[in-house]
Amino acid sequence: PFGGIVSTDFDSKGDAWLGSGLGGLIHFDGITFTAYKKTDGLVSNLVRSVMVDGNDNKWVGTAEGISVVDQSNTNYTQHHRIFTLPAQDTINPVVDLIMDSHNRVWAGIYVDYLVTEGGLSMYEAGSWTDFDVNDGLIGPVVRGLAVDKSDNIWVATSSGVSKLSG
């Protein structure tokens, strides 16, 4: 697709879910490619990260927030305000998504227009919790996330790496 593929993950059937930088979410079942776009219910066609959870829900991090596409690929849940930004900033561009062994979703957020803001948000029990430089992150320019076998969350930033534990 135009914009290339920026992220991939796989569901329980082994189907590929591809995030396109400009072309939305693309499903490949081994034979057919099916695209899901803003007109279908995504927050944005500018996909930056795709993560499939244990229930085959697709968490799609975009330039304008997160869409969660259910296992039937017909219902969409939107998360627009994942990370609390200063006044006037409402768009939450998602850089990366991961899930830990407690089924908490972690989203890296980085805003680079007009201001440099960003950090990490965790989704648990229906709400988001923010972590930023005031909480100990080494920098606001989040580039990527990883979770290790001890459920430590590693946050790569342009200033270095931070590890959240406990």
XYZ file of C-alpha atoms in Angstrom:
166
model
C 0.000 0.000 0.000
C 0.953 3.627 -0.420
C 2.797 4.615 2.757
C 4.320 1.173 3.280
C 3.912 -1.183 6.231
C 5.082 0.138 9.604
C 3.815 -2.545 11.995
C 2.670 -6.189 11.987
C 1.052 -8.647 14.370
C -0.785 -11.963 14.075
C -4.105 -13.235 15.400
C -4.859 -16.686 16.870
C -5.531 -18.102 13.371
C -2.131 -16.926 12.138
C -3.626 -14.178 9.976
C -1.422 -11.117 9.525
C -2.547 -7.640 10.586
C -0.510 -4.924 8.949
C -0.389 -1.244 9.831
C 0.142 1.062 6.887
C 1.653 4.487 7.378
C -1.012 6.014 5.134
C -3.351 3.162 4.192
C -5.031 2.070 7.422
C -5.164 -1.460 8.845
C -4.715 -4.358 6.432
C -5.749 -7.970 7.102
C -4.063 -10.804 5.200
C -5.592 -14.265 5.663
C -3.030 -16.006 3.458
C -5.015 -15.391 0.293
C -6.823 -12.054 0.432
C -5.848 -8.573 1.578
C -8.654 -6.537 3.200
C -8.128 -2.897 4.148
C -9.884 -1.149 7.037
C -9.793 2.636 6.929
C -11.233 5.724 8.551
C -14.396 5.263 6.473
C -14.804 1.846 8.174
C -14.340 3.236 11.693
C -10.606 3.735 12.320
C -9.625 6.961 14.095
C -7.123 7.667 11.297
C -5.603 6.023 8.216
C -2.132 6.971 9.519
C -1.370 3.742 11.382
C 1.815 3.569 13.444
C 1.373 0.404 15.504
C -0.776 -2.751 15.513
C -1.168 -5.165 18.418
C -3.530 -8.173 18.578
C -4.615 -9.139 22.103
C -5.525 -12.607 23.435
C -9.165 -12.147 22.360
C -8.177 -11.275 18.776
C -9.048 -7.614 19.249
C -6.819 -5.434 17.093
C -5.388 -2.386 18.899
C -4.492 0.101 16.174
C -2.272 3.023 17.195
C -2.676 5.937 14.815
C -1.605 9.546 14.441
C -4.860 10.561 16.170
C -5.369 7.947 18.899
C -6.264 4.271 19.152
C -8.998 2.229 17.513
C -9.778 -1.224 18.885
C -11.306 -3.499 16.254
C -13.139 -6.488 17.749
C -12.608 -10.128 16.742
C -15.476 -9.944 14.212
C -13.792 -6.909 12.554
C -17.089 -5.010 12.640
C -17.115 -3.071 15.925
C -14.705 -0.252 16.742
C -13.915 1.350 20.102
C -12.094 4.681 19.993
C -9.549 6.117 22.434
C -8.825 9.738 21.517
C -7.422 11.126 24.796
C -4.903 8.536 25.926
C -2.277 10.887 27.309
C -3.010 14.197 29.042
C -1.383 17.006 27.078
C -1.159 20.730 27.829
C -4.120 22.925 26.868
C -4.785 23.254 23.145
C -3.261 19.831 22.401
C -5.881 17.133 22.000
C -4.458 14.800 19.356
C -2.671 11.760 20.788
C -0.284 10.353 18.165
C 0.549 6.794 19.169
C 4.098 5.627 18.469
C 3.912 2.043 19.753
C 1.616 -0.418 21.570
C 2.437 -3.410 23.781
C 0.602 -5.616 26.284
C 2.041 -7.080 29.480
C 1.145 -10.430 31.072
C -1.564 -8.727 33.182
C -3.350 -7.677 29.947
C -2.513 -4.019 30.498
C -2.088 -2.088 27.270
C 0.831 0.351 27.118
C 0.876 3.152 24.551
C 3.831 5.353 23.688
C 2.696 8.877 22.782
C 4.779 11.555 21.100
C 3.592 14.936 19.853
C 6.108 16.753 17.663
C 4.079 19.565 16.144
C 4.428 23.004 17.776
C 5.522 21.393 21.085
C 7.551 18.409 22.204
C 5.345 16.403 24.541
C 4.979 12.741 25.136
C 5.264 9.789 27.411
C 3.647 6.510 28.234
C 0.058 5.585 29.065
C -1.274 2.368 30.564
C -4.829 1.110 29.991
C -6.303 -0.959 32.795
C -9.859 -1.402 34.090
C -11.291 1.035 31.556
C -9.021 4.010 32.181
C -5.657 5.418 31.123
C -2.780 6.350 33.484
C -0.002 8.687 32.275
C 3.748 8.466 32.875
C 6.064 11.261 31.721
C 9.372 12.941 32.573
C 7.918 14.068 35.914
C 7.489 10.377 36.773
C 11.065 9.518 35.805
C 10.998 8.894 32.042
C 14.317 10.035 30.626
C 12.667 12.028 27.842
C 9.341 12.855 26.177
C 10.241 11.767 22.639
C 9.035 8.148 22.788
C 10.320 5.986 19.922
C 9.403 2.426 20.956
C 8.216 0.107 23.739
C 9.058 -3.413 24.896
C 7.962 -5.642 27.762
C 10.337 -8.236 29.215
C 9.563 -11.584 30.898
C 9.408 -9.848 34.306
C 6.779 -7.369 33.029
C 9.211 -4.464 33.102
C 8.248 -1.871 30.506
C 11.163 -0.499 28.484
C 10.645 2.904 26.899
C 13.048 3.958 24.154
C 13.299 7.734 23.760
C 15.559 10.078 21.861
C 17.244 10.851 25.221
C 17.903 7.226 26.205
C 15.920 4.343 27.661
C 13.768 4.086 30.773
C 12.618 0.924 32.560
C 9.357 0.919 34.508
C 8.975 -1.859 37.052
C 6.735 -2.710 39.954
